[in-house]
XYZ file of C-alpha atoms in Angstrom:
629
model
C 100.216 78.926 77.657
C 101.531 75.826 79.445
C 102.390 76.673 83.160
C 104.056 73.212 83.392
C 105.932 74.539 80.729
C 106.781 78.060 81.921
C 106.776 77.824 84.987
C 110.588 78.322 85.771
C 110.001 81.589 83.804
C 109.231 82.818 86.969
C 112.753 82.842 88.747
C 114.454 82.817 85.453
C 113.568 86.180 83.651
C 114.611 88.201 87.192
C 117.249 86.985 86.766
C 118.696 87.115 83.808
C 118.380 91.054 84.370
C 120.674 90.390 87.546
C 122.833 88.290 85.189
C 123.110 91.131 82.294
C 122.952 93.891 84.153
C 125.720 92.844 86.573
C 127.961 91.885 83.487
C 127.335 95.340 81.179
C 129.758 97.595 83.073
C 129.619 100.818 82.651
C 127.003 101.037 79.388
C 123.920 99.559 81.385
C 124.492 102.585 83.934
C 120.997 104.461 81.997
C 119.020 101.990 80.560
C 119.283 99.127 83.646
C 116.688 100.273 85.522
C 114.117 100.103 83.164
C 116.189 96.755 82.307
C 115.405 95.508 85.623
C 111.751 97.089 86.308
C 110.781 95.237 82.725
C 111.880 92.222 84.335
C 109.813 92.165 86.865
C 106.739 93.369 85.448
C 107.435 89.950 82.985
C 107.345 88.474 86.080
C 104.311 89.292 87.172
C 103.059 88.679 83.562
C 103.564 84.977 84.491
C 102.575 84.890 87.672
C 99.567 86.358 86.720
C 98.703 83.924 83.318
C 99.878 80.716 85.702
C 97.231 83.012 88.506
C 94.551 82.086 85.467
C 95.412 79.096 84.433
C 94.644 78.224 88.003
C 91.441 79.329 88.417
C 90.694 77.151 85.572
C 91.964 74.478 86.474
C 89.647 71.872 89.665
C 91.070 72.056 92.847
C 92.559 68.822 93.043
C 94.458 69.762 88.947
C 95.805 73.248 90.618
C 99.295 71.727 92.077
C 101.856 71.490 89.019
C 104.832 69.717 89.004
C 108.136 70.986 87.017
C 111.737 68.999 86.957
C 113.883 70.930 85.564
C 117.172 68.231 86.304
C 118.775 65.885 88.446
C 120.681 68.010 91.021
C 121.798 65.518 93.018
C 122.188 62.408 91.836
C 124.394 60.044 94.936
C 123.325 56.736 96.389
C 120.070 56.984 98.406
C 120.187 60.768 97.468
C 118.144 61.754 94.546
C 117.090 65.242 94.503
C 115.519 67.385 91.631
C 116.432 70.566 90.856
C 112.199 71.068 90.456
C 109.705 73.294 90.969
C 106.090 73.188 91.991
C 103.363 75.554 92.039
C 100.295 75.444 93.900
C 97.894 77.831 95.608
C 100.184 78.982 99.195
C 102.831 79.528 95.920
C 101.145 81.135 93.381
C 99.879 83.946 97.119
C 103.730 84.194 97.298
C 104.354 84.442 93.613
C 101.655 87.160 93.503
C 102.792 88.971 96.281
C 106.484 89.094 95.292
C 106.802 90.597 92.096
C 103.335 92.600 91.937
C 104.954 94.663 94.825
C 108.737 93.540 93.630
C 107.935 95.604 90.416
C 105.854 98.598 92.204
C 109.003 98.715 93.997
C 110.656 98.772 90.938
C 109.498 101.229 89.501
C 109.467 103.427 92.479
C 113.059 103.017 92.202
C 113.848 105.089 89.077
C 113.122 107.850 90.629
C 114.175 107.394 94.105
C 117.998 106.196 92.524
C 117.985 108.781 89.554
C 120.723 110.387 90.366
C 123.045 107.710 92.746
C 125.813 106.108 89.785
C 126.286 103.079 90.987
C 122.247 102.394 90.248
C 122.249 100.043 87.482
C 124.325 98.086 90.237
C 121.459 98.869 92.448
C 118.296 97.924 90.569
C 120.584 93.981 89.138
C 120.912 93.064 93.325
C 116.511 94.128 93.188
C 116.212 91.546 90.539
C 118.378 88.779 92.472
C 116.358 89.347 95.310
C 113.355 88.973 93.697
C 115.102 85.657 91.730
C 116.276 84.167 95.053
C 112.528 84.453 97.080
C 110.500 82.902 93.707
C 112.375 79.861 94.357
C 112.484 79.528 97.583
C 108.657 79.462 97.005
C 108.576 77.421 94.105
C 110.761 75.013 95.179
C 109.416 71.266 95.903
C 112.280 70.008 97.737
C 113.733 71.735 100.976
C 117.203 71.851 98.715
C 115.823 73.882 96.741
C 114.112 75.719 98.911
C 117.446 75.897 100.508
C 118.830 77.830 97.673
C 116.282 80.455 97.260
C 116.369 81.083 101.190
C 119.779 81.784 101.653
C 119.410 83.166 97.708
C 117.553 86.262 99.314
C 120.384 86.108 102.240
C 123.362 87.116 100.037
C 120.821 89.863 98.375
C 119.609 91.740 101.274
C 123.219 91.902 102.461
C 123.839 93.294 99.319
C 121.132 95.578 99.366
C 121.621 96.515 103.394
C 125.086 97.446 102.430
C 124.692 99.321 98.831
C 125.967 102.923 99.813
C 128.884 100.636 101.806
C 131.599 103.399 102.255
C 129.363 104.042 105.237
C 130.786 102.335 107.842
C 127.065 101.825 109.272
C 126.028 100.507 106.323
C 128.405 97.843 105.433
C 128.380 97.029 109.675
C 124.318 96.207 109.535
C 124.945 95.024 106.721
C 127.122 92.260 108.444
C 124.834 92.066 111.276
C 122.544 90.802 109.234
C 124.053 87.925 107.512
C 125.931 86.448 110.385
C 122.186 87.103 112.435
C 120.373 85.104 109.271
C 123.866 82.533 109.439
C 121.726 81.953 112.764
C 118.796 80.071 111.108
C 120.148 79.155 108.695
C 122.428 76.265 109.939
C 118.536 75.187 112.182
C 117.437 74.563 108.170
C 120.469 72.527 107.572
C 120.884 70.291 110.414
C 116.806 70.025 109.951
C 117.141 69.110 106.675
C 119.486 66.142 107.568
C 116.937 64.889 110.478
C 114.387 64.595 107.543
C 116.776 62.682 105.251
C 117.757 60.485 107.939
C 113.702 60.346 109.722
C 112.522 59.496 105.547
C 114.923 59.031 103.115
C 114.133 62.150 101.452
C 113.616 65.869 101.877
C 110.612 66.633 99.090
C 108.205 68.324 100.513
C 105.695 65.444 99.234
C 107.627 62.291 101.023
C 108.459 63.954 104.137
C 105.178 65.318 104.454
C 103.549 61.966 103.425
C 105.553 60.144 105.233
C 105.020 62.254 108.730
C 102.703 60.351 110.738
C 104.996 57.784 110.706
C 107.610 59.480 112.554
C 108.295 59.741 116.055
C 107.234 63.189 118.243
C 110.316 63.604 118.911
C 111.986 63.274 116.370
C 108.980 66.361 114.403
C 109.606 68.247 117.384
C 112.957 68.466 116.526
C 112.315 69.234 113.105
C 109.632 71.822 113.495
C 111.496 73.637 116.128
C 114.862 73.681 113.804
C 112.531 75.337 110.772
C 110.963 77.416 113.943
C 114.854 78.539 114.420
C 115.407 78.907 111.151
C 112.262 81.301 110.162
C 113.526 83.213 113.729
C 116.564 84.546 111.645
C 114.636 85.078 107.711
C 111.322 86.839 109.617
C 113.718 88.971 111.849
C 112.130 87.103 115.351
C 112.859 86.828 118.987
C 115.742 86.219 119.683
C 117.172 86.501 115.969
C 115.395 90.096 115.632
C 118.371 92.463 116.555
C 119.532 92.265 112.808
C 115.566 94.500 111.787
C 116.644 97.724 112.484
C 119.913 98.336 111.297
C 118.654 97.111 107.483
C 117.382 100.449 107.740
C 120.459 102.008 106.250
C 120.196 100.611 102.910
C 118.409 102.372 100.269
C 114.588 103.333 101.497
C 112.971 100.565 98.612
C 115.313 97.963 99.689
C 113.207 98.162 103.205
C 109.780 97.977 101.542
C 111.205 95.150 99.520
C 112.465 92.936 102.585
C 109.777 94.079 104.431
C 106.753 93.295 102.469
C 107.329 91.304 99.610
C 110.594 89.397 100.401
C 112.746 88.088 103.232
C 110.925 88.970 106.221
C 107.840 86.508 104.958
C 110.187 83.923 103.805
C 110.629 81.985 107.764
C 106.107 82.853 107.765
C 106.542 80.592 104.199
C 108.864 78.012 106.116
C 105.999 77.437 108.555
C 102.470 77.301 106.612
C 104.343 74.884 104.197
C 105.173 72.656 106.881
C 101.637 72.490 108.049
C 102.476 68.512 107.977
C 105.145 68.622 110.524
C 104.121 71.143 112.321
C 99.950 70.067 113.004
C 101.859 66.252 114.236
C 104.315 68.059 116.601
C 102.271 70.494 118.985
C 105.230 71.241 121.574
C 106.786 73.005 118.424
C 103.822 74.654 117.604
C 103.700 76.479 120.923
C 107.328 77.377 120.417
C 105.942 79.247 118.068
C 102.537 80.805 119.271
C 105.244 82.165 121.810
C 107.400 82.952 118.936
C 105.367 85.001 117.725
C 103.409 86.046 120.665
C 107.075 87.803 122.364
C 107.604 89.038 118.674
C 104.830 91.058 117.901
C 104.885 93.012 121.864
C 108.878 93.323 121.354
C 108.293 94.902 118.274
C 105.014 97.432 118.575
C 106.935 98.837 121.826
C 110.048 99.254 120.696
C 108.374 100.769 117.348
C 106.737 103.447 120.487
C 109.874 105.040 121.375
C 111.246 105.498 117.823
C 111.847 108.788 116.036
C 113.693 107.316 112.483
C 110.864 106.986 109.984
C 112.458 103.835 109.269
C 113.314 102.041 112.225
C 109.614 103.132 113.753
C 108.646 101.249 110.618
C 110.693 98.298 111.095
C 109.774 97.800 114.518
C 105.765 98.441 112.783
C 107.131 95.536 110.597
C 108.889 93.017 113.555
C 105.133 93.234 116.146
C 103.031 92.757 112.086
C 105.469 89.717 111.489
C 104.711 88.587 115.628
C 101.514 88.071 114.298
C 101.555 86.388 111.430
C 103.826 83.534 113.575
C 101.316 83.481 116.227
C 98.645 82.427 113.843
C 100.714 80.174 111.948
C 101.457 78.754 115.419
C 97.954 78.630 116.035
C 97.018 75.235 113.385
C 94.577 74.467 110.742
C 92.347 77.381 112.426
C 95.141 80.034 111.972
C 97.728 79.299 108.965
C 94.609 80.689 106.051
C 94.562 83.886 108.627
C 98.541 84.517 108.511
C 98.289 84.283 104.375
C 95.661 86.455 105.087
C 97.515 89.438 107.285
C 100.925 88.624 105.045
C 98.803 90.453 102.047
C 97.637 92.327 103.179
C 100.924 93.867 104.943
C 102.553 93.358 101.753
C 100.465 96.723 100.030
C 99.965 98.835 103.489
C 103.304 98.295 104.168
C 104.993 99.125 101.547
C 102.975 101.749 100.666
C 104.632 103.252 104.434
C 107.303 102.092 103.492
C 107.679 104.279 99.743
C 105.750 107.010 101.428
C 109.190 107.375 104.359
C 111.115 107.008 101.895
C 108.634 109.512 99.610
C 109.033 112.452 102.380
C 113.098 111.165 103.250
C 113.600 112.691 99.541
C 111.581 116.089 100.077
C 113.246 116.667 103.126
C 117.558 116.074 102.256
C 117.406 112.620 103.500
C 116.874 113.330 106.878
C 114.332 110.746 108.451
C 114.495 111.940 112.513
C 110.389 112.986 112.858
C 111.720 115.155 115.095
C 112.806 117.781 112.476
C 109.146 116.552 109.905
C 105.617 117.915 110.909
C 103.380 120.210 108.748
C 103.488 118.303 106.175
C 100.510 117.525 104.781
C 100.304 120.285 103.024
C 103.677 120.138 100.876
C 103.060 116.553 100.136
C 99.322 116.149 99.785
C 99.736 111.997 97.375
C 102.231 111.258 100.539
C 100.161 112.533 103.030
C 97.063 110.907 101.450
C 98.308 107.444 100.630
C 100.975 107.367 103.272
C 97.666 107.927 105.694
C 95.193 104.918 104.209
C 98.515 102.056 104.355
C 98.015 103.686 108.075
C 94.410 102.747 108.581
C 94.853 99.727 107.393
C 98.025 99.118 110.091
C 95.824 100.251 112.268
C 92.789 98.220 111.237
C 90.390 100.865 111.060
C 87.498 99.141 108.858
C 87.046 99.168 106.267
C 91.250 98.418 105.546
C 92.030 96.088 104.296
C 94.302 95.660 107.699
C 91.241 95.091 110.186
C 89.600 92.242 107.673
C 93.388 90.369 108.320
C 94.885 91.110 111.676
C 90.704 90.672 113.596
C 91.169 86.775 112.235
C 94.241 86.147 114.432
C 92.955 87.732 116.883
C 89.346 85.456 116.881
C 92.075 82.902 116.092
C 93.836 83.122 119.726
C 90.706 83.731 121.230
C 88.879 81.356 120.091
C 91.557 78.739 121.610
C 89.375 78.398 124.251
C 90.858 78.543 127.883
C 93.927 80.158 129.513
C 95.934 80.075 126.881
C 93.498 81.587 125.101
C 92.298 84.627 126.713
C 95.994 85.320 127.015
C 97.372 84.578 123.108
C 93.621 87.013 122.338
C 94.533 89.897 125.302
C 98.577 89.600 123.941
C 97.184 90.332 119.856
C 94.818 93.194 121.623
C 97.029 94.695 123.244
C 99.990 94.260 120.249
C 96.923 96.081 118.327
C 96.353 98.853 120.924
C 100.294 99.742 120.731
C 99.882 99.987 117.430
C 97.514 102.382 116.999
C 99.184 104.400 118.977
C 102.966 103.908 117.572
C 101.402 104.667 114.286
C 99.060 107.467 115.197
C 102.705 108.451 116.049
C 104.593 108.620 114.090
C 101.288 110.091 110.998
C 101.307 113.501 113.721
C 105.033 113.927 113.904
C 105.212 113.966 109.529
C 102.198 115.342 108.517
C 100.662 118.070 111.610
C 101.343 120.161 113.962
C 104.677 123.030 113.644
C 106.971 122.979 111.274
C 110.341 122.167 113.041
C 112.603 120.908 109.927
C 115.849 122.816 109.363
C 115.928 126.419 107.696
C 118.086 124.900 104.327
C 114.707 122.454 103.246
C 112.799 123.083 101.272
C 110.299 120.485 101.419
C 108.028 119.009 97.878
C 106.398 116.382 96.061
C 108.150 113.548 95.045
C 107.489 112.577 91.504
C 105.258 110.938 88.922
C 107.472 107.238 89.096
C 107.696 107.085 92.352
C 104.434 108.789 93.200
C 102.376 106.626 90.679
C 103.809 103.554 92.598
C 102.176 104.843 96.518
C 99.003 105.203 94.856
C 98.407 101.400 93.727
C 98.969 100.414 97.096
C 97.086 102.512 98.775
C 94.463 101.103 96.378
C 95.630 97.806 97.982
C 94.964 99.254 101.434
C 91.985 100.001 100.749
C 90.305 96.723 99.120
C 92.701 94.056 99.426
C 91.311 92.938 103.110
C 87.829 93.071 101.916
C 88.579 90.856 98.133
C 90.921 87.801 100.531
C 87.809 87.896 103.328
C 84.480 87.603 101.213
C 82.694 84.563 101.571
C 85.862 82.961 102.816
C 87.949 82.951 99.214
C 91.308 82.309 100.177
C 90.901 79.942 103.784
C 88.838 78.030 100.391
C 91.482 78.908 98.823
C 94.257 77.630 100.515
C 92.916 74.547 101.791
C 93.700 72.243 100.110
C 97.468 72.628 100.816
C 96.993 74.660 104.798
C 94.072 72.003 105.732
C 90.442 72.669 106.294
C 89.565 75.522 109.418
C 88.159 73.513 112.451
C 87.664 74.632 116.182
C 84.516 76.605 118.688
C 84.727 79.213 118.554
C 84.696 81.281 122.491
C 83.818 84.866 121.790
C 81.354 85.738 118.936
C 83.207 87.820 116.234
C 80.907 91.007 116.732
C 82.710 90.785 119.847
C 86.025 90.381 118.659
C 85.689 93.288 116.403
C 84.383 95.618 119.358
C 86.798 94.918 121.564
C 89.510 95.706 119.112
C 88.105 98.154 117.534
C 88.148 99.975 120.985
C 91.357 99.354 121.791
C 92.951 100.880 118.644
C 90.971 103.422 119.882
C 92.201 104.136 123.140
C 95.730 103.913 121.438
C 94.622 106.386 119.093
C 93.707 108.494 121.898
C 96.660 108.622 123.968
C 98.978 109.062 120.866
C 96.920 111.889 119.837
C 96.820 113.729 122.923
C 101.417 113.443 123.724
C 101.621 114.697 120.368
C 99.062 116.700 118.820
C 98.436 119.112 122.576
C 102.013 119.653 122.741
C 105.046 120.604 122.072
C 107.441 118.397 120.004
C 111.122 119.029 121.251
C 113.484 119.170 118.678
C 115.324 116.826 120.610
C 113.982 113.445 122.125
C 113.856 114.506 126.486
C 116.144 112.844 128.325
C 113.922 112.566 131.899
C 111.588 109.580 130.059
C 111.117 106.214 131.622
C 112.572 103.144 131.767
C 110.434 101.320 129.054
C 111.410 103.791 127.374
C 114.902 103.974 127.440
C 115.233 100.036 127.218
C 112.311 100.457 124.025
C 114.661 103.078 122.390
C 117.841 100.917 122.931
C 115.785 98.637 121.091
C 114.772 96.566 124.941
C 118.445 95.436 124.683
C 118.224 93.290 121.909
C 121.759 93.399 121.305
C 123.251 93.795 124.988
C 121.581 90.584 125.508
C 123.368 88.698 122.548
C 126.180 90.462 123.842
C 125.877 88.668 127.111
C 124.649 85.411 126.790
C 126.714 84.551 122.855
C 129.090 86.847 121.825
C 130.953 87.359 125.166
C 130.156 83.626 126.084
C 131.991 82.368 122.124
C 134.442 84.988 122.813
C 135.722 83.430 126.117
C 134.670 79.114 124.833
C 137.174 80.404 122.204
C 140.045 81.937 124.043
C 140.115 78.662 126.022
C 139.881 76.442 123.350
C 143.149 78.493 121.382
C 144.433 77.915 125.082
C 144.087 74.348 125.366
C 145.399 74.353 121.286
C 147.979 75.895 122.219
C 149.622 74.541 125.667
C 147.909 71.365 125.237
C 147.838 69.250 122.040
C 150.679 71.870 120.278
C 152.169 72.241 124.261
C 151.887 67.739 124.041
C 153.079 67.494 120.585
C 156.088 70.897 120.342
C 157.237 69.550 124.302
C 157.574 66.005 122.114
C 159.493 67.378 119.740
C 161.779 69.384 122.001
C 162.108 66.486 124.042
C 163.637 64.157 122.008
C 165.465 67.658 119.913
C 167.186 67.699 122.873
C 168.868 64.707 124.457
C 169.500 63.959 120.724
C 171.144 67.139 120.950
C 173.155 65.840 124.159
C 174.052 62.762 122.523
C 175.640 64.206 119.524
C 178.438 66.063 122.009
C 179.682 62.509 122.865
C 179.954 61.678 118.613
C 183.614 63.631 118.120
C 184.321 62.173 115.323
C 188.574 61.285 115.888
C 189.662 58.281 116.370
C 191.756 58.465 118.868
C 188.521 58.837 121.232
C 186.956 56.238 120.078
C 189.616 54.031 120.475
C 190.212 54.740 124.100
C 186.489 54.488 124.730
C 186.844 50.601 122.789
C 189.677 50.145 125.313
C 188.374 51.144 127.950
C 185.216 48.812 127.248
C 186.597 45.792 126.129
C 188.899 46.015 130.056
C 185.528 47.336 131.916
C 184.178 43.680 130.027
C 187.267 41.694 130.855
C 187.566 43.068 134.895
C 183.961 42.043 134.950
C 184.371 38.449 134.294
C 187.344 38.247 135.826
C 185.525 39.654 139.194
C 182.877 36.418 138.508
C 185.241 33.703 137.958
C 186.897 34.687 141.347
C 184.052 35.431 143.069
């Protein structure tokens, strides 16, 4: 099979599934989930065939282009609707379709009794199609189309149960916050066209070294703004926790395989720009460092199991953004952690969904406890994902997270020490909040309501969880073996180079020590003490702030929303009383003068004759006076 000919099938198959499922109406309710799942699996099969074909090619021939049609043939701006498959995009394509297919299979069981499941699977297919288009684009406009498609699909899925006000509000919040980031990408494309005369990847990246550093910095910061929106990075992180209002498979899809990985992809894809703009790269590093701590701190205080995992995603994506901001030494590490995270975070979310399925949709971990014996498969698979995310060897997260911590320390000097310390602290906090989740859910006394009867999920749900758990065990070792991923990505992101500040063994010991401390603190607090059914009110100010998402919404409201409201009111006042006042005042003046002048015109002939006689008399008198003078 010629990959160049069949490349378009990757996004087209799930898109066709979405169109069919949205078109067939009620007749498709029963076969709809199966059809949607088959379309996802078919796309995964195409991705696997393309991957095998790529392995058989020489390194220089692994980039494949497909021009589908001329999209924007306008004077100096000519953009083709074209796709590109290379070493970077195939990693994402396999993750999106592989993990996405498992989530589809899981959803067959999870959404079995939902009357709108056909529509749900249509939206899942749409999500896959949009994300695949995003990572397969060969120019920024096609990428932007996929970028907006992902935003639309997330809005539809987060607000899937729109009859719930909280779900409808969360969907709108995600949509609006992401529009802020999307403006960054739109303006970046405008600057690219003004600078390079094109927005094709090859043209922009090939001419980047001839552009001024200020221009490249502006483009880089605008792309960073876009990445902050999609990947829920500070300051555009506030939508992610509320997005948990959607069905749990949606959370798994957003957090593991699609939406939040888009920002990391954008930075990695645009590496030629960031490599030439050190100030923009510094911005990427700072955003990642702040967000990885922000999300970890929030995760330590959440009692809702899905929101705890959502905060975890924010933090883990922060690791990836931090690594991407380090340049060639960090791009491969960022992608490696993204891929391993796709396995263990999807497994953790699906495990959380299995727990909710057993607990009558209860999400409060304070009403769990002692579930390991009643949900053995969920407990084991969730536990393997837990060991992976906290970085215990030989699980996947150990290899990928240690690479990022090592890359941070290898920056050298004060900056390297600061970044490495932040990364280590994040690892300790991750160990604490994830141990907390496991202990509150699967250990301790049973704290659930009397009418709850926990039971293991059906095989259609546990099967994908088992496969993801296997990925959580072995994916890191496979990707790290012999620097295989680094060598694979080198033609796209460049060769890794840098000096070793601390030996890798020392960093591993430090990381494991910090992880051990985090686990020990969580064990002392949640395994050796009774867990109350309601969160204690007498807690520290940090805990209160973490429960409120470190006042992210309050900051947005104070810094952006209220000043925006005041500015809008001022502009409305200026429009009403200023601009409209001048226009309306002028019209009123003329109208008033006309009304008064009109009163002089009575319409009676005798009045006009008297006026003429009086006027003539006045003129005659004036002439006589002048003559006598």
